[in-house]
């Protein structure tokens, strides 16, 4: 489904997320067409390219440089985000970059500096929760004073099974980063400190359940539990408590027990779809629609590279805390003019 002057998108990385983005663009974003795809797994790239009528690029760099690609969607593994973002900026291509913006705080700063030097916003960060209708309602409820002055936020973020690439650090930098982005956005109040507690596991094992206690500039206390091997399913919860009441993503319920069927969830030990592509289906559709509309109108929308940088600052403060740093102050930086 695409209009005559559709934005020709090149998609880099065709794992569960990239493949879902290809399908979303094809089925739900009329202003876009998937023109090229790239994945290190050539067979997978060919199969997806054939299905959507897209050419298969020989490399990510070739795809980015191609005159047949107007905009790039990066869903490659996290360690490649920084270099691909820099290549897209150098090629002057609007880019939807999956989170995190980079896997080091210095890398995140390099991406922001390159975009600022170019003088225009080209990157939209893949923080899809900002487009999720329930999260948008939550934010509006808080802004409209539904709960009075906010005192606390409680978040739960559970995955059925950890992605094989997960490390104790990426539980924070890849998973909790969603809350580190969306809580300040929900409250319009930046995070200022973080203390992380990890549930004890055997020596060398993945610290798969971690709880962060954060503070905001406005004095709100935030708790976030991330558990990436929860077995029973994908479960996202956010509650905001204020002086006049509480607002929550889900309705109140009685006692319920939810269990995983066995210790071998997933297919052949591989995570095929972690559950977020269905829970956030609407969010992804709206996110990609807004990205393409922004490109067509020349007015970028949604979370920026600066938002990605702020989330990375919080995530790496959280890593330092978990590694023994106790309560860690999250650096506060002046927002460059480009993002004001
Ligand atoms: C994954 O990359 C996502 O973005 C999901 O939303 C999150 O729940 C999961 O933990 C991440 O690994």
mmCIF file of N, CA and C and ligand atoms in Angstrom, residues 17 78 98-100 126 128-129 157-159 161-163 165-166 170-171 174-179 226-228 234-236 274-277 280 284, ligand 1:
data_model
loop_
_atom_site.group_PDB
_atom_site.id
_atom_site.type_symbol
_atom_site.label_atom_id
_atom_site.label_comp_id
_atom_site.label_asym_id
_atom_site.label_seq_id
_atom_site.Cartn_x
_atom_site.Cartn_y
_atom_site.Cartn_z
ATOM 1 N N UNK A 17 12.380 -7.570 15.217
ATOM 2 C CA UNK A 17 11.936 -6.165 15.191
ATOM 3 C C UNK A 17 11.956 -5.597 13.778
ATOM 4 N N UNK A 78 22.314 -3.758 18.741
ATOM 5 C CA UNK A 78 22.628 -2.510 19.465
ATOM 6 C C UNK A 78 24.048 -1.972 19.219
ATOM 7 N N UNK A 98 16.512 2.358 16.051
ATOM 8 C CA UNK A 98 16.058 1.631 17.239
ATOM 9 C C UNK A 98 16.925 2.002 18.440
ATOM 10 N N UNK A 99 16.324 1.890 19.639
ATOM 11 C CA UNK A 99 17.078 2.177 20.850
ATOM 12 C C UNK A 99 17.995 1.009 21.192
ATOM 13 N N UNK A 100 19.095 1.234 21.940
ATOM 14 C CA UNK A 100 19.614 2.518 22.402
ATOM 15 C C UNK A 100 20.339 3.237 21.267
ATOM 16 N N UNK A 126 13.703 5.059 18.352
ATOM 17 C CA UNK A 126 12.601 4.089 18.389
ATOM 18 C C UNK A 126 12.007 3.863 19.778
ATOM 19 N N UNK A 128 8.982 3.590 21.102
ATOM 20 C CA UNK A 128 7.610 3.496 20.581
ATOM 21 C C UNK A 128 6.555 3.752 21.639
ATOM 22 N N UNK A 129 6.946 3.625 22.935
ATOM 23 C CA UNK A 129 5.906 3.826 23.959
ATOM 24 C C UNK A 129 5.312 5.220 23.895
ATOM 25 N N UNK A 157 8.351 -4.257 34.011
ATOM 26 C CA UNK A 157 8.691 -4.528 32.602
ATOM 27 C C UNK A 157 9.231 -5.952 32.552
ATOM 28 N N UNK A 158 8.403 -6.862 32.080
ATOM 29 C CA UNK A 158 8.819 -8.275 32.093
ATOM 30 C C UNK A 158 8.787 -8.882 30.694
ATOM 31 N N UNK A 159 9.809 -9.640 30.394
ATOM 32 C CA UNK A 159 9.876 -10.411 29.150
ATOM 33 C C UNK A 159 9.758 -11.884 29.514
ATOM 34 N N UNK A 161 11.267 -14.413 28.068
ATOM 35 C CA UNK A 161 12.568 -15.074 28.007
ATOM 36 C C UNK A 161 13.617 -14.087 27.512
ATOM 37 N N UNK A 162 14.756 -14.085 28.168
ATOM 38 C CA UNK A 162 15.813 -13.137 27.772
ATOM 39 C C UNK A 162 16.276 -13.428 26.356
ATOM 40 N N UNK A 163 16.500 -12.374 25.596
ATOM 41 C CA UNK A 163 17.114 -12.546 24.282
ATOM 42 C C UNK A 163 18.524 -13.090 24.505
ATOM 43 N N UNK A 165 21.239 -12.398 23.413
ATOM 44 C CA UNK A 165 22.311 -11.392 23.481
ATOM 45 C C UNK A 165 22.295 -10.610 24.799
ATOM 46 N N UNK A 166 21.306 -10.847 25.656
ATOM 47 C CA UNK A 166 21.209 -10.038 26.885
ATOM 48 C C UNK A 166 22.380 -10.270 27.824
ATOM 49 N N UNK A 170 22.883 -5.005 29.633
ATOM 50 C CA UNK A 170 21.851 -4.676 28.633
ATOM 51 C C UNK A 170 20.433 -4.816 29.192
ATOM 52 N N UNK A 171 20.286 -5.501 30.339
ATOM 53 C CA UNK A 171 18.971 -5.479 31.007
ATOM 54 C C UNK A 171 18.586 -4.010 31.269
ATOM 55 N N UNK A 174 19.270 -1.930 27.263
ATOM 56 C CA UNK A 174 18.402 -2.342 26.155
ATOM 57 C C UNK A 174 16.939 -2.433 26.586
ATOM 58 N N UNK A 175 16.670 -2.849 27.844
ATOM 59 C CA UNK A 175 15.279 -3.049 28.268
ATOM 60 C C UNK A 175 14.778 -1.891 29.136
ATOM 61 N N UNK A 176 15.435 -1.671 30.289
ATOM 62 C CA UNK A 176 14.954 -0.605 31.183
ATOM 63 C C UNK A 176 15.014 0.774 30.519
ATOM 64 N N UNK A 177 15.793 0.885 29.454
ATOM 65 C CA UNK A 177 15.912 2.175 28.782
ATOM 66 C C UNK A 177 14.539 2.711 28.348
ATOM 67 N N UNK A 178 13.572 1.811 28.113
ATOM 68 C CA UNK A 178 12.228 2.293 27.762
ATOM 69 C C UNK A 178 11.647 3.142 28.897
ATOM 70 N N UNK A 179 11.765 2.645 30.137
ATOM 71 C CA UNK A 179 11.239 3.421 31.268
ATOM 72 C C UNK A 179 12.083 4.677 31.491
ATOM 73 N N UNK A 226 12.719 -4.623 36.118
ATOM 74 C CA UNK A 226 12.839 -5.312 34.828
ATOM 75 C C UNK A 226 13.220 -6.758 35.117
ATOM 76 N N UNK A 227 12.478 -7.672 34.524
ATOM 77 C CA UNK A 227 12.733 -9.107 34.703
ATOM 78 C C UNK A 227 12.627 -9.726 33.311
ATOM 79 N N UNK A 228 13.774 -10.126 32.771
ATOM 80 C CA UNK A 228 13.773 -10.558 31.373
ATOM 81 C C UNK A 228 13.576 -12.067 31.190
ATOM 82 N N UNK A 234 4.794 -11.527 28.331
ATOM 83 C CA UNK A 234 5.265 -10.142 28.220
ATOM 84 C C UNK A 234 4.310 -9.286 29.028
ATOM 85 N N UNK A 235 4.829 -8.512 29.950
ATOM 86 C CA UNK A 235 3.962 -7.810 30.889
ATOM 87 C C UNK A 235 4.538 -6.423 31.177
ATOM 88 N N UNK A 236 3.765 -5.425 30.848
ATOM 89 C CA UNK A 236 4.213 -4.041 31.027
ATOM 90 C C UNK A 236 3.201 -3.326 31.894
ATOM 91 N N UNK A 274 9.454 -11.480 21.020
ATOM 92 C CA UNK A 274 9.458 -11.369 22.468
ATOM 93 C C UNK A 274 8.137 -10.926 23.065
ATOM 94 N N UNK A 275 7.119 -10.669 22.249
ATOM 95 C CA UNK A 275 5.826 -10.260 22.780
ATOM 96 C C UNK A 275 5.579 -8.773 22.614
ATOM 97 N N UNK A 276 6.661 -7.993 22.469
ATOM 98 C CA UNK A 276 6.442 -6.552 22.380
ATOM 99 C C UNK A 276 5.891 -6.129 21.034
ATOM 100 N N UNK A 277 6.165 -6.921 19.977
ATOM 101 C CA UNK A 277 5.636 -6.494 18.679
ATOM 102 C C UNK A 277 4.114 -6.597 18.656
ATOM 103 N N UNK A 280 2.757 -3.786 21.538
ATOM 104 C CA UNK A 280 2.896 -2.401 21.094
ATOM 105 C C UNK A 280 2.599 -2.240 19.596
ATOM 106 N N UNK A 284 3.737 0.860 17.296
ATOM 107 C CA UNK A 284 4.664 0.794 16.153
ATOM 108 C C UNK A 284 4.026 1.375 14.891
HETATM 109 C C1 LIG B 1 13.485 -5.192 23.336
HETATM 110 O O1 LIG B 1 14.563 -4.741 22.548
HETATM 111 C C2 LIG B 1 12.397 -4.169 23.358
HETATM 112 O O2 LIG B 1 12.516 -3.073 22.892
HETATM 113 C C3 LIG B 1 11.222 -4.552 24.178
HETATM 114 O O3 LIG B 1 10.243 -3.550 24.154
HETATM 115 C C4 LIG B 1 11.678 -4.816 25.588
HETATM 116 O O4 LIG B 1 10.583 -5.269 26.353
HETATM 117 C C5 LIG B 1 12.773 -5.871 25.625
HETATM 118 O O5 LIG B 1 13.221 -6.057 26.959
HETATM 119 C C6 LIG B 1 13.944 -5.441 24.760
HETATM 120 O O6 LIG B 1 14.945 -6.447 24.776
#
